[in-house]
Coordinates of C-alpha atoms and ligand atoms in Angstrom, one line a residue:
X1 CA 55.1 44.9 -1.4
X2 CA 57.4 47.8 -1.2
X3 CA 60.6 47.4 -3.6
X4 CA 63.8 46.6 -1.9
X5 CA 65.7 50.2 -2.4
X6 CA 62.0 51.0 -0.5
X7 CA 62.3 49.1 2.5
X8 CA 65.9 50.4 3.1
X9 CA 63.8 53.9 3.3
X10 CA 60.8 53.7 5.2
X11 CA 57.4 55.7 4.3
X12 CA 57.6 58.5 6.6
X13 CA 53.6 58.5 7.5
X14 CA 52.1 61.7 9.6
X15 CA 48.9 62.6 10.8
X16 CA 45.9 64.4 9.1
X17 CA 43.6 65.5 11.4
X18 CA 42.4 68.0 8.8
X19 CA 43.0 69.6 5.2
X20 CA 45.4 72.4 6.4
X21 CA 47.7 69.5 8.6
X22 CA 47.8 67.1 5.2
X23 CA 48.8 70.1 3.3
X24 CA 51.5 70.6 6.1
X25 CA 52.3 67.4 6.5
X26 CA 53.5 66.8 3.1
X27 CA 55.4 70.8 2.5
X28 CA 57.5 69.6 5.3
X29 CA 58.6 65.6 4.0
X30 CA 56.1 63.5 4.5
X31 CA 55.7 60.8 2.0
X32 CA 51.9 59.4 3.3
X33 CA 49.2 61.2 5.4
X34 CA 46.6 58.9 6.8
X35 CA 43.3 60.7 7.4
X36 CA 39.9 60.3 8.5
X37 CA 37.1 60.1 6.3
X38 CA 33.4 61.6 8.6
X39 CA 33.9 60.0 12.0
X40 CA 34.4 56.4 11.1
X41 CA 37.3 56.5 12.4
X42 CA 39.2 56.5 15.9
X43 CA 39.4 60.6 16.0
X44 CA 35.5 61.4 15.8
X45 CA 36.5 64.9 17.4
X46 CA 39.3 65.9 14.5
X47 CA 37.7 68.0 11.8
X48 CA 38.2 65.1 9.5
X49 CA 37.2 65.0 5.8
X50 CA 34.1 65.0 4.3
X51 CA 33.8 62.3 1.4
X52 CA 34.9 65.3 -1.3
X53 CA 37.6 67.0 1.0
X54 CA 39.0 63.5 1.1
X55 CA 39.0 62.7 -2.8
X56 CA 40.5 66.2 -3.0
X57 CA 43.4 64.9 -0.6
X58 CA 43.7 62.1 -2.7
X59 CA 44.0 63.7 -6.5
X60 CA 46.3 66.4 -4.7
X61 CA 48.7 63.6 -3.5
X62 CA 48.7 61.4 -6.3
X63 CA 49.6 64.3 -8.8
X64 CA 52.9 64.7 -6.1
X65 CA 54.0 60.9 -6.0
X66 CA 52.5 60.9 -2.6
X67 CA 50.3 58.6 -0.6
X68 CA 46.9 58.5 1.4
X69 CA 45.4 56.5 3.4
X70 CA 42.1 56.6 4.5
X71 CA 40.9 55.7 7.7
X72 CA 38.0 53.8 9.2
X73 CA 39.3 52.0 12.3
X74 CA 36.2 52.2 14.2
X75 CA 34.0 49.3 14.9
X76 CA 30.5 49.9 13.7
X77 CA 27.2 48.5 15.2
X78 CA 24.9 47.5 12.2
X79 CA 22.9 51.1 12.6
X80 CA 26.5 53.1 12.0
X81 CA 27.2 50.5 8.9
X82 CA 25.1 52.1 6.7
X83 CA 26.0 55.2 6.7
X84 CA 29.3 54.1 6.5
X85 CA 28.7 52.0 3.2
X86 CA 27.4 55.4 1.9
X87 CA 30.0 57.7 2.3
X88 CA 31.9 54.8 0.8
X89 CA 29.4 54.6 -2.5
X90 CA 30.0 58.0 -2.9
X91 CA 33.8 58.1 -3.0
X92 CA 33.6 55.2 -5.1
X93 CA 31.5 56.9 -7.5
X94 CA 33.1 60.2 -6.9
X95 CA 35.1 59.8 -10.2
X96 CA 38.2 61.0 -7.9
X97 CA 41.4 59.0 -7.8
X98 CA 40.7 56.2 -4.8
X99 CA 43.1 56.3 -1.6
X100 CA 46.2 54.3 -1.8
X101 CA 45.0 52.1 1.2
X102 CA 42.0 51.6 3.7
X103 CA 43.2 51.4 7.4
X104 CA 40.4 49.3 9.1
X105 CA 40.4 47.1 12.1
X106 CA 36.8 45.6 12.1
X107 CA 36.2 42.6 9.8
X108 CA 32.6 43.6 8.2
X109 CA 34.3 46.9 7.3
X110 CA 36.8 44.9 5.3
X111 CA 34.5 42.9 3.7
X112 CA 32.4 45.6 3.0
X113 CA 35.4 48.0 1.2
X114 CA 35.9 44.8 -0.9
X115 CA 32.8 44.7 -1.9
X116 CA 32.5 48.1 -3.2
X117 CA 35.7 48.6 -4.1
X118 CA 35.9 45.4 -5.8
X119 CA 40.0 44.2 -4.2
X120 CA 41.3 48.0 -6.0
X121 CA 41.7 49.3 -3.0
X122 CA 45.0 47.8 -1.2
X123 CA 43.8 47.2 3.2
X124 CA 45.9 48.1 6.1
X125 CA 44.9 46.9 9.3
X126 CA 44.4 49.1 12.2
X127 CA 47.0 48.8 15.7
X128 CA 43.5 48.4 16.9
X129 CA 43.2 45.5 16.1
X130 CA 46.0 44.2 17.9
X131 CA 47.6 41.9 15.8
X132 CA 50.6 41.4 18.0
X133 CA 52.0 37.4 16.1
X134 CA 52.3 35.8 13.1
X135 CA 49.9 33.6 12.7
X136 CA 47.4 36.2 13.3
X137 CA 49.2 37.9 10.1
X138 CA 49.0 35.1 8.4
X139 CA 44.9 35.0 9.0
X140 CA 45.0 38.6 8.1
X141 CA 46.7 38.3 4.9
X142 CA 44.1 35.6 3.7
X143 CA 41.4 38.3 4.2
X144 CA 42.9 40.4 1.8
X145 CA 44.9 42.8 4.1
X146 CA 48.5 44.2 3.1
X147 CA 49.9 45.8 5.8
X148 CA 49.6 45.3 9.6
X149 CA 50.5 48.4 11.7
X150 CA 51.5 46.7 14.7
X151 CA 50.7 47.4 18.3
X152 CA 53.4 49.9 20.1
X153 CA 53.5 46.9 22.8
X154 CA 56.0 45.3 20.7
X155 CA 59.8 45.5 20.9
X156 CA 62.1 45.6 18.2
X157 CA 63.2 42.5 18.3
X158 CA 59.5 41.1 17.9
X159 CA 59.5 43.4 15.0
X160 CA 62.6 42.2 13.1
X161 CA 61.1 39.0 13.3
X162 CA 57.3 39.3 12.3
X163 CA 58.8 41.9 9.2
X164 CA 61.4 39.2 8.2
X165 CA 58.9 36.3 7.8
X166 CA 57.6 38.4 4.6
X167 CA 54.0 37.5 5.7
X168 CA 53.0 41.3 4.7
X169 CA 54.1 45.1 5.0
X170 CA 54.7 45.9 8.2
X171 CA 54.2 49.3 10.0
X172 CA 55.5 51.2 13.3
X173 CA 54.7 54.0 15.3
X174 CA 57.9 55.9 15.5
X175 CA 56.2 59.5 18.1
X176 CA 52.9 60.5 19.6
X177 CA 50.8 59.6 22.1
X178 CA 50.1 55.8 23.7
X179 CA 47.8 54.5 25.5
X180 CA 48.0 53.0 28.9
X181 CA 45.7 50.3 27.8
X182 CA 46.6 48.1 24.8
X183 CA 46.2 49.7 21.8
X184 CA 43.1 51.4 22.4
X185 CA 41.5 48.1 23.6
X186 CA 40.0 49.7 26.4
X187 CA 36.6 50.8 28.3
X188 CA 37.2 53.5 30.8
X189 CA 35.6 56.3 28.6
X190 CA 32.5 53.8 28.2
X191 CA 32.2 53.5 32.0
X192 CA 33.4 56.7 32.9
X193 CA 30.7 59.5 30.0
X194 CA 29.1 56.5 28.0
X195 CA 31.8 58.0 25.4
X196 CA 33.2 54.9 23.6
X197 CA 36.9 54.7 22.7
X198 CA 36.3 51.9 20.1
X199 CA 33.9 54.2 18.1
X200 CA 36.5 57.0 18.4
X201 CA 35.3 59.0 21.3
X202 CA 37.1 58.6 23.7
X203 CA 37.5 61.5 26.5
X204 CA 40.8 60.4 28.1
X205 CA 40.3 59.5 31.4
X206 CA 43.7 57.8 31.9
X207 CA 44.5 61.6 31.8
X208 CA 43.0 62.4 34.9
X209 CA 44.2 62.2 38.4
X210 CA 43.6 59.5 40.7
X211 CA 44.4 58.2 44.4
X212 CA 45.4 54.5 44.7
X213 CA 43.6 53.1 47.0
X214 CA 44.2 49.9 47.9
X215 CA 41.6 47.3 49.0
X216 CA 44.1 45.0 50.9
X217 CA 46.8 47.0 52.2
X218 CA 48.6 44.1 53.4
X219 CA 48.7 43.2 49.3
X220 CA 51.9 42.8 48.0
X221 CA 52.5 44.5 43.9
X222 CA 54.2 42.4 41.4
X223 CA 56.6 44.6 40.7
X224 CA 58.5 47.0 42.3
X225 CA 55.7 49.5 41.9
X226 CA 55.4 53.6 41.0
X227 CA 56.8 55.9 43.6
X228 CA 53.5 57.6 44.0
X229 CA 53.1 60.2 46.7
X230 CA 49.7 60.8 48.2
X231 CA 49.8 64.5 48.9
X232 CA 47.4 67.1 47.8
X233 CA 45.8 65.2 45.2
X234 CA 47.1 61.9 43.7
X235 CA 48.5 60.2 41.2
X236 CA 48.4 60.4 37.3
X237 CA 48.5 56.2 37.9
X238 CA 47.4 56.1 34.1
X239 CA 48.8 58.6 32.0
X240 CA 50.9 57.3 29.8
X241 CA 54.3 59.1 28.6
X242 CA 54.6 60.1 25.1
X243 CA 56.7 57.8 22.1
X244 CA 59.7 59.6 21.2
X245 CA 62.3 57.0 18.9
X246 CA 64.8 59.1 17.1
X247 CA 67.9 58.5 19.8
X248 CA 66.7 54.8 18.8
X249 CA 66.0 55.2 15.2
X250 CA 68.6 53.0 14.1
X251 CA 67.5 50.0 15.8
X252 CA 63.8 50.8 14.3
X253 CA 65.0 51.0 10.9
X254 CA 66.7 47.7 11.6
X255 CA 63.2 46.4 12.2
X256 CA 62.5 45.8 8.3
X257 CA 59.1 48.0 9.2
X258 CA 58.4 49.9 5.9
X259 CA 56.5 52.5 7.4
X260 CA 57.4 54.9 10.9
X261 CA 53.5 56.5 11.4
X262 CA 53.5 59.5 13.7
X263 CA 50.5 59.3 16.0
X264 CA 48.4 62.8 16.1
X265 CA 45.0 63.2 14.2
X266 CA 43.8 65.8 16.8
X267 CA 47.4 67.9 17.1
X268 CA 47.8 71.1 15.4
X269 CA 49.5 71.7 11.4
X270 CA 52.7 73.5 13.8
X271 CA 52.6 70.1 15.8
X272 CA 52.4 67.8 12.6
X273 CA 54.8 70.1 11.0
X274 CA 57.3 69.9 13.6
X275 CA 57.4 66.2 13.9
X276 CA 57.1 65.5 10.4
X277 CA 60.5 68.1 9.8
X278 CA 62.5 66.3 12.2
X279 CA 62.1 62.4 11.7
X280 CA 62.6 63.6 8.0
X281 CA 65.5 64.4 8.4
X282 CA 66.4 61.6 11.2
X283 CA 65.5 59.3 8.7
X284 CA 67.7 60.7 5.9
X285 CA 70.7 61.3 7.9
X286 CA 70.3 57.8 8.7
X287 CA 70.0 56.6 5.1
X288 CA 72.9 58.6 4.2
X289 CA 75.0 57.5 6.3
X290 CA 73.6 54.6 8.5
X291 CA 77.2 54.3 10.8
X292 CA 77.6 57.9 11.4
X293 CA 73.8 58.5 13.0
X294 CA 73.9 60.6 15.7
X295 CA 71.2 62.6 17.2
X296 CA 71.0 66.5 16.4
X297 CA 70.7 69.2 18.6
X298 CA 68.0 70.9 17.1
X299 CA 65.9 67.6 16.8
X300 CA 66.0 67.7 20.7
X301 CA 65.1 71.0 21.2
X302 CA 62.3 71.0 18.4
X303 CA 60.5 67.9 19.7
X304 CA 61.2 69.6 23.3
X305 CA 59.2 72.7 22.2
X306 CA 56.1 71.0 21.1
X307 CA 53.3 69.8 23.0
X308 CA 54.1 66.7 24.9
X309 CA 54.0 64.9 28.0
X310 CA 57.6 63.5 28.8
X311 CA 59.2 61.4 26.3
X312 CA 59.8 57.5 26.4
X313 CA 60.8 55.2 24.1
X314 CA 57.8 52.9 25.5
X315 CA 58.2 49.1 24.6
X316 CA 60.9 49.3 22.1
X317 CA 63.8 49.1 24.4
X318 CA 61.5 47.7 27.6
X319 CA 61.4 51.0 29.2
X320 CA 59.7 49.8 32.5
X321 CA 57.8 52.5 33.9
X322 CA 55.6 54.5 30.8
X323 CA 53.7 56.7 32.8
X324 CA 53.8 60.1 33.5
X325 CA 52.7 60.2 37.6
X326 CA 52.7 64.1 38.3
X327 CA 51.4 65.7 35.2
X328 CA 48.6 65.5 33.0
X329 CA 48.5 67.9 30.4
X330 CA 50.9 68.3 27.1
X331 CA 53.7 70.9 27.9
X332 CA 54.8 73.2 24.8
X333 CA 58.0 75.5 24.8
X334 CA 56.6 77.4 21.8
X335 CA 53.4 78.3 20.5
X336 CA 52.7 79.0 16.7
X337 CA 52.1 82.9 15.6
X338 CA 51.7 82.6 11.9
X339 CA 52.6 81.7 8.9
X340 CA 54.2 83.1 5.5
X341 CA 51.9 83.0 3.1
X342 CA 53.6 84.9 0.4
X343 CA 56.8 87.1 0.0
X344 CA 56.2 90.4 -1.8
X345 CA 59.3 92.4 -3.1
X346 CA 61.5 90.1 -0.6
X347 CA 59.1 91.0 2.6
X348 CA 57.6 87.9 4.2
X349 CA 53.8 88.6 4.2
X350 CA 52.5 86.4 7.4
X351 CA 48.6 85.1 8.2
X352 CA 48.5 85.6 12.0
X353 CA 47.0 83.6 14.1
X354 CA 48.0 84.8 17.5
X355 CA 49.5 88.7 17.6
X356 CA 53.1 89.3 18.2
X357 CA 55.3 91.6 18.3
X358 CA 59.0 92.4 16.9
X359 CA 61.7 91.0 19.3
X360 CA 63.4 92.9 21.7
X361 CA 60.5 95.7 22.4
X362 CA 60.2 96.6 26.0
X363 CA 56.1 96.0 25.0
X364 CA 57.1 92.5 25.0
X365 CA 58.0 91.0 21.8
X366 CA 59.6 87.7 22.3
X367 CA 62.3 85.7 20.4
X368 CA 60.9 84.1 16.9
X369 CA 61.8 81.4 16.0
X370 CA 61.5 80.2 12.4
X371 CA 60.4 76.4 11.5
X372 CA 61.5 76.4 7.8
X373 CA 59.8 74.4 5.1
X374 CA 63.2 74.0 3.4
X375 CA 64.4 70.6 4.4
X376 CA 67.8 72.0 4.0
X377 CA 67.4 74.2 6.8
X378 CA 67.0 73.8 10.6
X379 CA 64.8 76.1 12.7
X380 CA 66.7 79.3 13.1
X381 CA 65.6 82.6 15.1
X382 CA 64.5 85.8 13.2
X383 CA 63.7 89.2 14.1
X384 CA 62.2 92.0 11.9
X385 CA 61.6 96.0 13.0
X386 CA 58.1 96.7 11.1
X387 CA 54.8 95.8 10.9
X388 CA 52.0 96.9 8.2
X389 CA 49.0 95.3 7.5
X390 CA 48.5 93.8 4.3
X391 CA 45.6 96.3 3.5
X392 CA 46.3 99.3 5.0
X393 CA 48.8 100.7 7.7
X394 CA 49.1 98.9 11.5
X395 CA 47.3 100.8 14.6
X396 CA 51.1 99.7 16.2
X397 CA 53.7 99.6 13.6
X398 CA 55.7 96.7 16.0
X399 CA 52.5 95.1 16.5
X400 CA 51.1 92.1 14.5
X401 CA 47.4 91.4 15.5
X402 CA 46.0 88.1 15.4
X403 CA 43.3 86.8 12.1
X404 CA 45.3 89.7 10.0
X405 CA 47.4 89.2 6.7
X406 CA 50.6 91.7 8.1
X407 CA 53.7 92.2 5.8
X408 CA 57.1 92.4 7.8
X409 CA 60.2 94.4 7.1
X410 CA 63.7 95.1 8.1
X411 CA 63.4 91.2 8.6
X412 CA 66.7 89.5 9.5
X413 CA 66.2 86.6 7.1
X414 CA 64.6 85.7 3.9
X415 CA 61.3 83.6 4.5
X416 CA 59.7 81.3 2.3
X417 CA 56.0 80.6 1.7
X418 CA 55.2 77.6 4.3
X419 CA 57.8 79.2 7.1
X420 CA 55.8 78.8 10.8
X421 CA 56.6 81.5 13.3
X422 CA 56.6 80.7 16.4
X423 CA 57.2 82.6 20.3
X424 CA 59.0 80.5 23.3
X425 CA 56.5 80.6 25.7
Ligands
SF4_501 S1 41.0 56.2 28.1 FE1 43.2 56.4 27.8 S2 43.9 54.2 27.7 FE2 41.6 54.2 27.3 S3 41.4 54.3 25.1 FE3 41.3 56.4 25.9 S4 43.4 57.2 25.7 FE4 43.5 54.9 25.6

């Protein structure tokens, strides 16, 4: 169990779909990554880590006083076991530092991480495995397990109550994506391209548009229903909105939850960054200052800017209708154009990965806007005047192309190594 000054400040816990987002994650205030070790795990289409990327992760984080957690939340028939138990043999023997928890949701994986690990290896178990009461917890625990990350389909009431009872760690997802089904307990992707959710391949079809057709139109809903409109197409009927909590973070940290996990394996390091950069400092401000919380501006406008389907704050605060009905896909109000990688003689030089060019030209340079490492600073906007490459002169002097190192000047700010750039789109 977490110490008490702890659980007044919760493990801030982001997403690592890959080496670059961990390394991101954790430059801009996360204190936990949880990442995916090979495809045992519920993101099989994230780059992942191999077993040596992942004891990397783990000797990199320790050496910082930070945490991670590996994951392996799927739920293995007996043929994907073995390989499993292999990759595990060889972190185990890796004569790396070993992870500061297992997340698993399938009992024979448990046992199994036991068995090699011998109890060193502290187990968190997965939302997927939907341990929604206490006396489930209380099952858990005598397995071994020291954490539950609960399902989203809780409210924060349910929360305080299952954290008070001291049973085990608790954790909560505080942003991301949700699912329409509970916690990932669901088949569509099985019925729909033999692509299982459970084994972490799941291609989304509660994304997709559909047309409610009802078999008995003289049947009557249970509720008051969706305002869908059958026009040109359909109806989203199963696309969930997105989690958003920090206009409600005080009630979550009122929850006794020790950990707020951002959802997100498969987002980007500008996506990861983002988040992590702004419930970092929710979370502080609150901590500071619990009675004076109050939502920021530029917390609002930086989660608006990211990919994301509307916001809700799903079954915290019993928000009754979670889906998004006429729009599928993420929307983002900025996309990411590089980052600093060093500053020579005060000049920012930036890795680019899509070409821009310096505010203001009539060929179409759009405003910057700056997502700074710093905690201390918010996201400001930046203009410079020139361009060079890194190893030679630019074809366009006002031009950064993409996949180049380029070295700005007549910048309007200082940058930092670890500074994003990003264009409003
Ligand atoms: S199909 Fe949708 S609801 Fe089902 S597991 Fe995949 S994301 Fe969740």
């Amino acid at each position: 169990m977490l110490d008490t000054k702890k659980q007044m400040t919760p493990e801030l816990l982001a997403p690592a779909g890959s080496p670059a987002c961990a390394e991101t994650a954790f430059a801009y205030g996360a204190d936990a990554v949880y990442a995916g070790i090979g495809n045992f795990n519920l993101r099989a289409h994230s780059p992942n880590f191999t077993v040596e990327e992942f004891g990397e992760l783990v000797d990199f984080a320790d050496g910082s006083g930070r945490r991670v957690y590996g994951v392996l939340n799927i739920m293995p028939n007996d043929e994907q076991l073995a390989p499993l138990e292999d990759a595990l043999r060889r972190l185990a023997g890796g004569g790396c530092k070993l992870p500061h928890a297992f997340i698993v949701s399938d009992p024979g994986v448990l046992s199994l991480v036991n068995d090699i690990f011998a109890g060193g290896v502290p187990i968190h178990l997965s939302t997927q495995n939907g341990c929604f009461n206490s006396e489930s917890m209380k099952f858990w625990r005598r397995q071994g397990v020291s954490r539950v990350i609960l399902p989203r389909e809780l409210n924060t009431e349910q929360i305080r109550r299952l954290s008070s009872l001291d049973i085990m760690e608790t954790e909560v997802f505080i942003h991301g994506a949700m699912c329409v089904s509970i916690s990932g307990r669901c088949l569509l992707g099985a019925y729909y391209n033999r692509r299982h959710p459970n084994l972490g391949d799941c291609p989304q079809p509660c994304r997709l548009k559909y047309r409610v057709i009802p078999s008995d139109p003289t049947a009557s809903m249970p509720h008051d229903g969706f305002d869908a409109e059958e026009g040109d197409g359909g109806v989203y009927l199963l696309n969930s909105k997105d989690l958003c909590t920090v206009g409600i973070l005080p009630a979550i940290m009122g929850t006794g939850a020790v950990s707020f996990k951002i959802e997100g394996r498969n987002k980007s390091a500008h996506y990861v960054a983002s988040v992590v950069k702004v419930y970092r400092d929710a979370i502080d401000t609150y901590i500071a200052s619990p009675k004076d919380y109050k939502v920021k501006d530029w917390w609002i406008s930086e989660l608006d800017a990211i990919d994301h389907r509307p916001y809700t704050t799903g079954f915290y605060d019993d928000d009754p209708i979670k889906q998004e009905l006429f729009a599928s896909k993420a929307q983002a109000g900025c996309r990411l154009v590089g980052t600093v990688k060093a500053v020579i003689d005060g000049c920012p030089v930036i890795d680019v990965k899509n070409s821009f060019s310096a505010p203001g030209l009539e060929s179409g340079g759009g405003a910057i806007s700056i997502l700074p490492v710093n905690r201390s600073q918010v996201p400001f906007d930046f203009t410079f005047d020139t361009v060079r490459e890194l190893d030679g002169p630019s074809a366009d002097p006002q031009r950064a192309r993409s996949n180049r190192l380029v070295v700005l000047g007549g910048c309007s700010e200082r940058l930092r190594v670890g500074d994003m750039l990003r264009v409003r789109v």
